[in-house]
Tab-separated table of C-alpha atoms in Angstrom:
chain	number	residue	atom	x	y	z
A	1	UNK	CA	36.600	-67.086	119.222
A	2	UNK	CA	32.918	-67.461	119.691
A	3	UNK	CA	31.085	-66.514	116.493
A	4	UNK	CA	27.797	-64.678	116.691
A	5	UNK	CA	25.895	-67.421	114.912
A	6	UNK	CA	23.150	-67.820	117.457
A	7	UNK	CA	21.897	-64.249	117.115
A	8	UNK	CA	21.585	-64.586	113.354
A	9	UNK	CA	19.876	-67.923	113.789
A	10	UNK	CA	17.289	-66.474	116.143
A	11	UNK	CA	16.608	-63.432	113.970
A	12	UNK	CA	16.317	-65.098	110.591
A	13	UNK	CA	15.116	-68.573	111.531
A	14	UNK	CA	13.109	-68.459	114.744
A	15	UNK	CA	11.414	-65.072	114.569
A	16	UNK	CA	10.412	-65.246	110.881
A	17	UNK	CA	8.556	-68.493	111.533
A	18	UNK	CA	6.515	-66.793	114.221
A	19	UNK	CA	6.624	-63.165	113.248
A	20	UNK	CA	7.614	-60.749	110.544
A	21	UNK	CA	10.074	-58.184	111.859
A	22	UNK	CA	8.841	-54.616	111.863
A	23	UNK	CA	11.811	-52.544	110.760
A	24	UNK	CA	11.936	-48.805	111.091
A	25	UNK	CA	14.941	-47.257	109.423
A	26	UNK	CA	16.693	-50.485	108.501
A	27	UNK	CA	18.677	-53.183	110.243
A	28	UNK	CA	22.298	-52.669	111.251
A	29	UNK	CA	24.278	-55.723	112.296
A	30	UNK	CA	27.479	-55.115	114.243
A	31	UNK	CA	29.648	-57.936	115.495
A	32	UNK	CA	32.212	-56.988	118.097
A	33	UNK	CA	34.083	-58.360	121.074
A	34	UNK	CA	35.470	-55.273	122.741
A	35	UNK	CA	36.133	-56.215	126.316
A	36	UNK	CA	35.345	-59.829	125.531
A	37	UNK	CA	31.650	-59.358	124.900
A	38	UNK	CA	29.731	-61.894	122.888
A	39	UNK	CA	26.727	-61.856	120.630
A	40	UNK	CA	26.265	-59.660	117.593
A	41	UNK	CA	24.297	-56.435	117.648
A	42	UNK	CA	21.070	-55.687	115.819
A	43	UNK	CA	19.469	-52.284	116.041
A	44	UNK	CA	16.043	-51.942	114.534
A	45	UNK	CA	14.162	-48.679	114.730
A	46	UNK	CA	16.647	-46.001	115.698
A	47	UNK	CA	13.933	-43.414	116.273
A	48	UNK	CA	12.178	-43.923	112.938
A	49	UNK	CA	8.678	-45.340	112.971
A	50	UNK	CA	7.282	-46.963	109.860
A	51	UNK	CA	5.187	-49.531	111.689
A	52	UNK	CA	1.389	-49.542	111.649
A	53	UNK	CA	-0.423	-48.112	114.632
A	54	UNK	CA	-1.078	-50.973	117.037
A	55	UNK	CA	-4.535	-51.719	118.297
A	56	UNK	CA	-6.397	-54.307	120.342
A	57	UNK	CA	-4.410	-56.735	122.513
A	58	UNK	CA	-1.069	-55.394	121.256
A	59	UNK	CA	-1.801	-52.062	122.919
A	60	UNK	CA	-1.662	-53.845	126.266
A	61	UNK	CA	1.647	-55.587	125.416
A	62	UNK	CA	3.301	-52.434	124.110
A	63	UNK	CA	1.866	-50.411	126.973
A	64	UNK	CA	3.446	-52.833	129.447
A	65	UNK	CA	6.702	-52.640	127.490
A	66	UNK	CA	6.561	-48.846	127.635
A	67	UNK	CA	6.144	-48.911	131.423
A	68	UNK	CA	9.033	-51.367	131.814
A	69	UNK	CA	11.417	-49.525	129.494
A	70	UNK	CA	10.687	-46.170	131.110
A	71	UNK	CA	11.363	-47.684	134.530
A	72	UNK	CA	14.678	-48.992	133.207
A	73	UNK	CA	15.506	-45.633	131.626
A	74	UNK	CA	14.967	-43.993	135.015
A	75	UNK	CA	17.501	-46.407	136.529
A	76	UNK	CA	20.215	-45.352	134.056
A	77	UNK	CA	22.336	-42.575	135.535
A	78	UNK	CA	24.727	-41.986	132.635
A	79	UNK	CA	24.111	-42.184	128.879
A	80	UNK	CA	27.177	-40.601	127.222
A	81	UNK	CA	26.176	-41.647	123.701
A	82	UNK	CA	22.628	-40.367	124.036
A	83	UNK	CA	21.097	-43.705	123.135
A	84	UNK	CA	18.130	-43.291	125.449
A	85	UNK	CA	17.240	-39.856	124.087
A	86	UNK	CA	15.189	-41.772	121.525
A	87	UNK	CA	13.256	-43.524	124.306
A	88	UNK	CA	10.502	-40.914	124.287
A	89	UNK	CA	6.791	-41.523	123.749
A	90	UNK	CA	4.726	-44.667	123.786
A	91	UNK	CA	5.981	-46.098	120.470
A	92	UNK	CA	8.624	-48.409	121.958
A	93	UNK	CA	9.252	-49.965	118.548
A	94	UNK	CA	10.953	-46.714	117.522
A	95	UNK	CA	13.381	-46.752	120.465
A	96	UNK	CA	16.994	-47.215	119.497
A	97	UNK	CA	18.195	-50.663	120.507
A	98	UNK	CA	14.675	-52.089	120.678
A	99	UNK	CA	13.180	-54.163	117.900
A	100	UNK	CA	9.660	-55.415	117.480
A	101	UNK	CA	8.023	-58.215	115.531
A	102	UNK	CA	4.604	-58.934	114.118
A	103	UNK	CA	3.133	-62.383	114.739
A	104	UNK	CA	2.108	-64.536	111.815
A	105	UNK	CA	-0.824	-66.845	111.414
A	106	UNK	CA	-4.550	-66.371	111.807
A	107	UNK	CA	-4.451	-67.289	115.488
A	108	UNK	CA	-1.937	-64.586	116.382
A	109	UNK	CA	-2.437	-61.874	113.773
A	110	UNK	CA	-4.853	-59.916	115.944
A	111	UNK	CA	-2.318	-59.508	118.738
A	112	UNK	CA	-0.191	-57.008	116.808
A	113	UNK	CA	3.507	-56.174	117.259
A	114	UNK	CA	5.513	-56.980	120.372
A	115	UNK	CA	9.017	-56.316	121.667
A	116	UNK	CA	11.128	-59.218	120.397
A	117	UNK	CA	14.637	-58.127	121.311
A	118	UNK	CA	16.846	-55.497	122.936
A	119	UNK	CA	20.409	-54.820	121.868
A	120	UNK	CA	22.355	-52.143	123.722
A	121	UNK	CA	25.813	-53.566	123.047
A	122	UNK	CA	28.587	-50.961	123.434
A	123	UNK	CA	26.147	-48.264	124.576
A	124	UNK	CA	28.292	-47.465	127.656
A	125	UNK	CA	25.211	-47.023	129.829
A	126	UNK	CA	25.606	-46.838	133.595
A	127	UNK	CA	22.823	-48.079	135.828
A	128	UNK	CA	21.083	-51.220	137.029
A	129	UNK	CA	18.614	-53.766	135.702
A	130	UNK	CA	15.057	-53.336	136.984
A	131	UNK	CA	12.439	-55.891	137.956
A	132	UNK	CA	9.911	-54.395	135.531
A	133	UNK	CA	11.795	-55.853	132.541
A	134	UNK	CA	10.246	-59.230	133.359
A	135	UNK	CA	7.001	-58.154	131.644
A	136	UNK	CA	8.809	-58.487	128.280
A	137	UNK	CA	7.813	-62.136	128.020
A	138	UNK	CA	8.131	-62.182	124.212
A	139	UNK	CA	11.724	-61.004	124.145
A	140	UNK	CA	14.152	-63.587	122.743
A	141	UNK	CA	17.397	-61.579	122.783
A	142	UNK	CA	18.839	-59.314	125.494
A	143	UNK	CA	22.312	-58.020	124.637
A	144	UNK	CA	23.973	-55.625	127.095
A	145	UNK	CA	27.638	-56.237	126.327
A	146	UNK	CA	30.091	-53.412	127.111
A	147	UNK	CA	28.124	-51.165	129.396
A	148	UNK	CA	28.498	-50.185	133.040
A	149	UNK	CA	25.521	-51.956	134.540
A	150	UNK	CA	26.082	-53.036	138.128
A	151	UNK	CA	24.298	-54.812	140.954
A	152	UNK	CA	22.615	-58.158	140.377
A	153	UNK	CA	20.192	-59.797	137.954
A	154	UNK	CA	16.594	-59.337	139.222
A	155	UNK	CA	14.902	-62.552	140.338
A	156	UNK	CA	11.910	-61.616	138.162
A	157	UNK	CA	13.963	-62.514	135.068
A	158	UNK	CA	12.705	-66.066	135.505
A	159	UNK	CA	9.490	-64.822	133.866
A	160	UNK	CA	11.277	-64.072	130.573
A	161	UNK	CA	9.831	-67.222	129.071
A	162	UNK	CA	10.899	-66.531	125.484
A	163	UNK	CA	14.444	-65.377	126.207
A	164	UNK	CA	17.038	-67.473	124.382
A	165	UNK	CA	20.176	-65.347	124.476
A	166	UNK	CA	21.351	-63.339	127.502
A	167	UNK	CA	24.587	-61.377	127.127
A	168	UNK	CA	25.620	-59.390	130.227
A	169	UNK	CA	29.330	-59.475	129.425
A	170	UNK	CA	31.791	-56.673	130.121
A	171	UNK	CA	29.805	-54.869	132.805
A	172	UNK	CA	30.152	-54.305	136.560
A	173	UNK	CA	27.783	-56.961	137.882
A	174	UNK	CA	28.815	-58.567	141.161
A	175	UNK	CA	27.681	-60.968	143.858
A	176	UNK	CA	27.165	-64.722	143.595
A	177	UNK	CA	26.303	-66.551	140.392
A	178	UNK	CA	22.876	-65.234	139.248
A	179	UNK	CA	20.793	-68.308	140.056
A	180	UNK	CA	17.754	-66.781	138.361
A	181	UNK	CA	19.358	-67.486	134.971
A	182	UNK	CA	18.875	-71.217	135.636
A	183	UNK	CA	15.125	-70.687	135.724
A	184	UNK	CA	14.795	-68.894	132.389
A	185	UNK	CA	13.097	-71.800	130.614
A	186	UNK	CA	14.273	-71.385	127.006
A	187	UNK	CA	17.720	-69.889	127.515
A	188	UNK	CA	20.405	-71.416	125.282
A	189	UNK	CA	23.191	-68.772	125.360
A	190	UNK	CA	24.525	-67.353	128.648
A	191	UNK	CA	27.401	-64.878	128.602
A	192	UNK	CA	28.543	-63.413	131.947
A	193	UNK	CA	32.211	-62.841	131.159
A	194	UNK	CA	34.183	-59.784	132.278
A	195	UNK	CA	32.194	-59.000	135.411
A	196	UNK	CA	32.859	-59.413	139.129
A	197	UNK	CA	30.668	-62.397	139.958
A	198	UNK	CA	32.171	-64.531	142.720
A	199	UNK	CA	31.691	-67.692	144.744
A	200	UNK	CA	30.852	-71.188	143.548
A	201	UNK	CA	29.224	-72.123	140.264
A	202	UNK	CA	26.083	-74.230	140.818
A	203	UNK	CA	25.959	-77.812	139.560
A	204	UNK	CA	22.560	-77.198	137.960
A	205	UNK	CA	24.236	-74.928	135.410
A	206	UNK	CA	25.640	-77.981	133.643
A	207	UNK	CA	22.298	-79.790	133.635
A	208	UNK	CA	20.574	-77.041	131.656
A	209	UNK	CA	19.925	-77.076	127.923
A	210	UNK	CA	22.507	-74.392	127.206
A	211	UNK	CA	24.608	-74.327	124.055
A	212	UNK	CA	27.072	-71.738	125.357
A	213	UNK	CA	28.277	-71.180	128.943
A	214	UNK	CA	30.677	-68.242	129.019
A	215	UNK	CA	31.868	-67.231	132.492
A	216	UNK	CA	35.476	-66.218	131.951
A	217	UNK	CA	37.122	-63.246	133.684
A	218	UNK	CA	35.116	-63.217	136.874
A	219	UNK	CA	36.061	-64.236	140.411
A	220	UNK	CA	34.376	-67.632	140.607
A	221	UNK	CA	36.118	-70.086	142.893
A	222	UNK	CA	35.886	-73.545	144.409
A	223	UNK	CA	36.037	-76.912	142.676
A	224	UNK	CA	34.568	-77.549	139.261
A	225	UNK	CA	31.177	-79.291	139.621
A	226	UNK	CA	31.412	-83.053	139.176
A	227	UNK	CA	28.684	-82.934	136.508
A	228	UNK	CA	30.677	-80.591	134.255
A	229	UNK	CA	30.586	-83.230	131.516
A	230	UNK	CA	26.783	-83.427	131.635
A	231	UNK	CA	26.363	-80.174	129.767
A	232	UNK	CA	25.152	-80.374	126.145
A	233	UNK	CA	26.951	-77.086	125.438
A	234	UNK	CA	29.257	-76.710	122.452
A	235	UNK	CA	31.267	-73.953	124.190
A	236	UNK	CA	32.266	-73.747	127.871
A	237	UNK	CA	34.595	-70.932	128.895
A	238	UNK	CA	35.617	-70.811	132.570
A	239	UNK	CA	38.995	-69.136	132.033
A	240	UNK	CA	40.565	-66.487	134.261
A	241	UNK	CA	38.764	-67.329	137.471
A	242	UNK	CA	39.901	-68.969	140.712
A	243	UNK	CA	38.695	-72.543	140.257
A	244	UNK	CA	40.722	-75.141	142.147
A	245	UNK	CA	40.890	-78.897	142.610
A	246	UNK	CA	40.797	-81.543	139.902
A	247	UNK	CA	39.098	-81.618	136.539
A	248	UNK	CA	36.277	-84.116	137.244
A	249	UNK	CA	37.223	-87.694	136.323
A	250	UNK	CA	33.829	-88.137	134.652
A	251	UNK	CA	34.558	-85.265	132.274
A	252	UNK	CA	33.660	-86.371	128.777
A	253	UNK	CA	31.285	-89.223	129.554
A	254	UNK	CA	27.950	-87.501	129.067
A	255	UNK	CA	28.420	-85.339	125.993
A	256	UNK	CA	30.239	-85.493	122.674
A	257	UNK	CA	29.082	-82.101	121.329
A	258	UNK	CA	31.650	-79.938	123.080
A	259	UNK	CA	33.779	-77.988	120.596
A	260	UNK	CA	35.581	-75.529	122.841
A	261	UNK	CA	36.524	-75.701	126.505
A	262	UNK	CA	38.742	-73.090	128.086
A	263	UNK	CA	39.941	-73.641	131.655
A	264	UNK	CA	43.100	-71.566	131.433
A	265	UNK	CA	44.461	-69.386	134.208
A	266	UNK	CA	42.796	-71.025	137.182
A	267	UNK	CA	44.271	-73.020	140.050
A	268	UNK	CA	43.478	-76.544	138.853
A	269	UNK	CA	45.550	-79.491	140.030
A	270	UNK	CA	45.708	-83.240	139.434
A	271	UNK	CA	45.576	-85.049	136.098
A	272	UNK	CA	44.033	-84.425	132.730
A	273	UNK	CA	41.234	-87.035	132.758
A	274	UNK	CA	41.155	-89.869	130.238
A	275	UNK	CA	37.587	-88.927	129.290
A	276	UNK	CA	38.776	-85.882	127.373
A	277	UNK	CA	39.247	-88.151	124.348
A	278	UNK	CA	35.497	-88.721	124.114
A	279	UNK	CA	34.971	-85.219	122.732
A	280	UNK	CA	35.448	-86.230	119.113
A	281	UNK	CA	34.261	-82.816	117.870
A	282	UNK	CA	36.549	-80.798	120.164
A	283	UNK	CA	38.371	-77.994	118.357
A	284	UNK	CA	39.858	-75.983	121.235
A	285	UNK	CA	41.185	-77.443	124.515
A	286	UNK	CA	43.030	-74.914	126.663
A	287	UNK	CA	44.079	-75.773	130.223
A	288	UNK	CA	47.185	-73.569	130.298
A	289	UNK	CA	48.343	-71.655	133.366
A	290	UNK	CA	47.214	-74.166	135.983
A	291	UNK	CA	49.099	-76.724	138.093
A	292	UNK	CA	48.138	-79.936	136.293
A	293	UNK	CA	50.547	-82.871	136.678
A	294	UNK	CA	51.198	-86.344	135.367
A	295	UNK	CA	51.447	-87.704	131.844
A	296	UNK	CA	49.168	-86.829	128.961
A	297	UNK	CA	46.435	-89.445	128.544
A	298	UNK	CA	46.698	-91.448	125.319
A	299	UNK	CA	43.045	-90.645	124.656
A	300	UNK	CA	44.000	-87.124	123.564
A	301	UNK	CA	44.939	-88.764	120.266
A	302	UNK	CA	41.206	-89.322	119.668
A	303	UNK	CA	40.588	-85.580	119.336
A	304	UNK	CA	40.542	-85.825	115.564
A	305	UNK	CA	39.140	-82.296	115.038
A	306	UNK	CA	41.348	-80.511	117.566
A	307	UNK	CA	42.916	-77.318	116.204
A	308	UNK	CA	44.225	-75.623	119.350
A	309	UNK	CA	45.739	-77.707	122.164
A	310	UNK	CA	47.271	-75.490	124.834
A	311	UNK	CA	48.859	-77.241	127.823
A	312	UNK	CA	51.443	-74.562	128.637
A	313	UNK	CA	52.428	-73.401	132.118
A	314	UNK	CA	51.549	-76.558	134.026
A	315	UNK	CA	53.628	-79.331	135.646
A	316	UNK	CA	53.015	-82.054	133.090
A	317	UNK	CA	55.750	-84.615	132.503
A	318	UNK	CA	56.725	-87.688	130.510
A	319	UNK	CA	57.235	-87.863	126.756
A	320	UNK	CA	55.016	-86.146	124.256
A	321	UNK	CA	53.649	-89.056	122.191
A	322	UNK	CA	53.508	-89.395	118.411
A	323	UNK	CA	49.748	-89.853	118.600
A	324	UNK	CA	49.308	-86.277	119.805
A	325	UNK	CA	51.663	-84.647	117.335
A	326	UNK	CA	50.096	-86.493	114.389
A	327	UNK	CA	46.587	-85.127	114.955
A	328	UNK	CA	45.464	-84.132	111.484
A	329	UNK	CA	43.676	-80.851	112.286
A	330	UNK	CA	46.214	-79.500	114.773
A	331	UNK	CA	47.228	-75.902	114.102
A	332	UNK	CA	48.581	-74.829	117.478
A	333	UNK	CA	50.206	-77.142	120.020
A	334	UNK	CA	51.698	-75.368	123.027
A	335	UNK	CA	53.385	-77.375	125.787
A	336	UNK	CA	55.867	-74.739	126.992
A	337	UNK	CA	56.719	-74.334	130.686
A	338	UNK	CA	56.138	-77.949	131.712
A	339	UNK	CA	58.462	-80.839	132.593
A	340	UNK	CA	58.237	-82.999	129.474
A	341	UNK	CA	61.363	-85.084	129.076
A	342	UNK	CA	61.179	-85.889	125.391
A	343	UNK	CA	59.128	-86.081	122.262
A	344	UNK	CA	58.920	-88.415	119.332
A	345	UNK	CA	59.922	-88.114	115.698
A	346	UNK	CA	56.513	-86.854	114.586
A	347	UNK	CA	56.627	-84.125	117.225
A	348	UNK	CA	60.093	-83.122	116.048
A	349	UNK	CA	58.808	-82.792	112.471
A	350	UNK	CA	55.856	-80.765	113.688
A	351	UNK	CA	58.186	-78.290	115.343
A	352	UNK	CA	60.023	-77.567	112.091
A	353	UNK	CA	56.977	-77.297	109.836
A	354	UNK	CA	54.508	-75.617	112.194
A	355	UNK	CA	55.319	-72.303	113.907
A	356	UNK	CA	52.384	-72.919	116.267
A	357	UNK	CA	54.303	-75.672	118.118
A	358	UNK	CA	56.036	-74.386	121.261
A	359	UNK	CA	57.939	-76.833	123.498
A	360	UNK	CA	60.290	-74.343	125.209
A	361	UNK	CA	61.249	-74.509	128.891
A	362	UNK	CA	60.729	-78.219	129.426
A	363	UNK	CA	63.347	-80.846	130.284
A	364	UNK	CA	64.060	-82.269	126.833
A	365	UNK	CA	67.738	-83.276	126.463
A	366	UNK	CA	69.640	-81.826	123.532
A	367	UNK	CA	67.063	-79.135	122.769
A	368	UNK	CA	67.525	-75.391	123.076
A	369	UNK	CA	65.529	-73.130	125.361
A	370	UNK	CA	64.910	-75.748	128.058
A	371	UNK	CA	64.813	-75.475	131.834
A	372	UNK	CA	68.092	-75.407	133.744
A	373	UNK	CA	69.180	-78.899	134.777
A	374	UNK	CA	68.610	-78.322	138.519
A	375	UNK	CA	64.917	-77.645	137.847
A	376	UNK	CA	64.644	-80.957	136.006
A	377	UNK	CA	66.235	-83.032	138.742
A	378	UNK	CA	62.916	-83.336	140.584
A	379	UNK	CA	59.882	-83.824	138.339
A	380	UNK	CA	56.602	-82.649	139.976
A	381	UNK	CA	53.824	-85.175	140.301
A	382	UNK	CA	55.975	-88.291	139.903
A	383	UNK	CA	54.047	-90.008	142.674
A	384	UNK	CA	50.670	-88.785	141.450
A	385	UNK	CA	48.226	-91.633	140.821
A	386	UNK	CA	46.160	-90.805	137.742
A	387	UNK	CA	43.432	-93.061	136.431
A	388	UNK	CA	45.192	-94.861	133.602
A	389	UNK	CA	43.168	-97.027	131.271
A	390	UNK	CA	44.947	-99.876	129.453
A	391	UNK	CA	44.148	-99.904	125.747
A	392	UNK	CA	45.037	-102.180	122.921
A	393	UNK	CA	47.696	-100.805	120.600
A	394	UNK	CA	47.061	-99.020	118.385
A	395	UNK	CA	44.393	-97.172	120.347
A	396	UNK	CA	40.956	-97.696	118.751
A	397	UNK	CA	38.998	-94.546	119.518
A	398	UNK	CA	35.622	-96.094	118.699
A	399	UNK	CA	36.125	-98.537	121.561
A	400	UNK	CA	37.165	-95.794	123.945
A	401	UNK	CA	33.836	-95.215	125.676
A	402	UNK	CA	33.282	-98.849	126.592
A	403	UNK	CA	36.801	-99.261	127.973
A	404	UNK	CA	36.549	-96.090	130.017
A	405	UNK	CA	33.170	-96.995	131.498
A	406	UNK	CA	34.313	-100.463	132.516
A	407	UNK	CA	37.552	-99.274	134.073
A	408	UNK	CA	36.014	-96.261	135.785
A	409	UNK	CA	33.343	-98.492	137.333
A	410	UNK	CA	35.871	-101.061	138.505
A	411	UNK	CA	38.008	-98.336	140.089
A	412	UNK	CA	35.108	-96.920	142.080
A	413	UNK	CA	34.908	-97.861	145.769
């Protein structure tokens, strides 16, 4: 679901203001998500060299890049597509998957071309990352989606001071969360999905200036950090891991920029926090396949831009309110496999006019495809005490933040 907008932004907005891209043999843009990988692909060069011969300070930069790339090539043990056969000679700007840029301006013009990005998406390379790559301090994009790289991320990556987008998705990386990524100073896009990372996710991750945090399909575990809502990210994907415990009660208080959050297929328990309604720009909220209980908070009705609301396969109960079913942008509402005991007239209308509404296998009297009566005799989470904020009726979403802050403070010990 994540569009490759950031790559295009970096290439056509950031780099042109600082450099003119040296293109050998044209630019090919490929956008793919095989195996769940993110980020688009840009290959510049491809073994054709139309760039001027570098001289002066650039020789040192490109010489260092040559040393680093050759060290990395030596650490690759399988190259079935022959991508690295073009990595021959000192002209690194002609290597397939490597693109260079020329600086602009009188102050920088003498420095010559430098390596600005590497894209080896879908190259199916097998090997490891090497420490020498840290000398590529001008690189802004490193895309390695859909390869067979393993091991860990070298701690020297903290020196990649210009790196903005790091895509290591769909590889064989393992071990704990790569802490070094938190020290890459200008990183805004982090994609680690479809690997075998494990253990806890550090709290500092959600204090960083990241726009995308994509960690799905790993083996992360433990409770979600309490500062989850601090992140300025527009996309957070933690799906298909082993997270447990509650969604933090403070979720939603620090940021209103979040557009997509995916927590599906974990082991989360407790309530859906009232603060979720603060994300006025939220488009996708998916907490399906967990063990969440209690009633839906009324604040969900403040998600005016929500398109996908997936609450399926939990233990939620109560009645599905009109306020939720009347959300104007809603395209898909899935509440199947819960313990809801009814829904209102607006929800009933939504079912008949919108095929994206699924309320099967609940406990709604008089409706088809519901749970057997014995399963509905004991509703899970009836005694669960969720933070419930009293609001004036009708709920005024603009006053939501103030009410939540006051009530959350008063409920604290």
